[in-house]
């Protein structure tokens, strides 16, 4: 049955089994907050949450101001559930009764530091490898984690696809969890023996303080291209937000300097990587097999060089691999472990092959930005002997300006483009498709292939498979690893990988 979304996480995130309670007065001092009820300064806090439904006895409840409601409206419910103190602003403080209140003009900005203090500053005990950028965050974190495993480290992973603790898989509601959940998660990882955590760091996480209180062993930058302009007013603001990861909170900074944005992050001590031009880490001798596997030689500081094999196609994955190599080498990981990790890495929904014995290539990819669509299709074009047949949609309630651009990039690179639905969310799917079609059909006839509109994504994928012949490549782009499709506030079970496999089997029958 489809699940109705209610704007909340259905299950509470994990917490460590033990914490050392902290006096509320000490927490107030930590972030320079005004503490009401000073006669209750001795009250002990043993946990933190910003969701009233997840409060446990002994918690600090973070009542944050919102665009529609104030978190303090739920303070009574939180106190009833056992919250012993509340963090909020002056407006929220007027709505709280019965417990000490930490009043701060920007409670969201200090929430991470408070949670870190309550959970024992876990990022000082677990090495956190943070990766930011528009595209490549997921792939690079998987590469880093794979190499760390090969080096014998006990690893964790936090990102878009999943969260993993010592092999146990958790779902990912957000690319980067909210600050209290993240600090608790890092504490759980430490408790379970994790030594290193590879984590995606989104611009939302940086702007909204979700990674506040985290000290990073490594901060890495992949690239920047148009995305999230529904959240950021322009590209410059988007870049400045990403740049916050490089404000001194990471002990090692590694930056890909391909393109215009990365070089702006470089300062003395920055490790640089590039697929073209000069950098600390570069690649030569890139070779691609007929099935998309790649090999190259990585060259690093001090004359270091070694051969690398990748299962993942595309020049952008050479850049991702170099970024991972730069991070790993800077932290002293052995080159043989790096090679083994890169050779074995697999990333769900990122250039993922679907093989049901058919005589054409079928790929699922998460590309949902104009630049990512172009890179993905260029990568498959480089090894295709036949036509490129692309299935692509755009998500609703997100950056509207990128829709015609995505249609244009896909139309220029496809022999057949099937425009379909992605996650319409609260928008009219036909209007989203119309915006994509404006971009696609704006490409001159001589520079594009056939453009077809099929709203039903399952039928669109089946149509693409039905069109495919020997040597062709079918690319289903946009949703990647996702297992649901959100339409009008309802999430319906849907997997591009499973749907594509079913269509191929159906066509064979």
mmCIF file of C-alpha atoms in Angstrom, residues 126-129 148 153 195-196 216-218 251-252 254 325-334:
data_model
loop_
_atom_site.group_PDB
_atom_site.id
_atom_site.type_symbol
_atom_site.label_atom_id
_atom_site.label_comp_id
_atom_site.label_asym_id
_atom_site.label_seq_id
_atom_site.Cartn_x
_atom_site.Cartn_y
_atom_site.Cartn_z
ATOM 1 C CA UNK A 126 35.563 8.748 14.966
ATOM 2 C CA UNK A 127 37.270 10.110 11.850
ATOM 3 C CA UNK A 128 34.613 11.833 9.729
ATOM 4 C CA UNK A 129 35.290 12.099 5.986
ATOM 5 C CA UNK A 148 38.951 2.141 4.203
ATOM 6 C CA UNK A 153 39.149 -0.048 9.159
ATOM 7 C CA UNK A 195 36.795 4.064 13.322
ATOM 8 C CA UNK A 196 35.938 6.013 10.164
ATOM 9 C CA UNK A 216 36.018 16.629 10.091
ATOM 10 C CA UNK A 217 39.152 14.587 9.542
ATOM 11 C CA UNK A 218 38.759 15.406 5.836
ATOM 12 C CA UNK A 251 41.825 19.023 9.334
ATOM 13 C CA UNK A 252 42.582 18.080 5.700
ATOM 14 C CA UNK A 254 40.916 18.110 -0.725
ATOM 15 C CA UNK A 325 42.606 9.001 -3.638
ATOM 16 C CA UNK A 326 43.637 12.501 -2.524
ATOM 17 C CA UNK A 327 41.627 12.128 0.691
ATOM 18 C CA UNK A 328 42.856 8.619 1.455
ATOM 19 C CA UNK A 329 46.523 9.323 0.728
ATOM 20 C CA UNK A 330 46.428 12.455 2.894
ATOM 21 C CA UNK A 331 45.241 10.309 5.801
ATOM 22 C CA UNK A 332 47.919 7.678 5.285
ATOM 23 C CA UNK A 333 45.878 4.871 3.709
ATOM 24 C CA UNK A 334 48.059 2.343 1.891
#
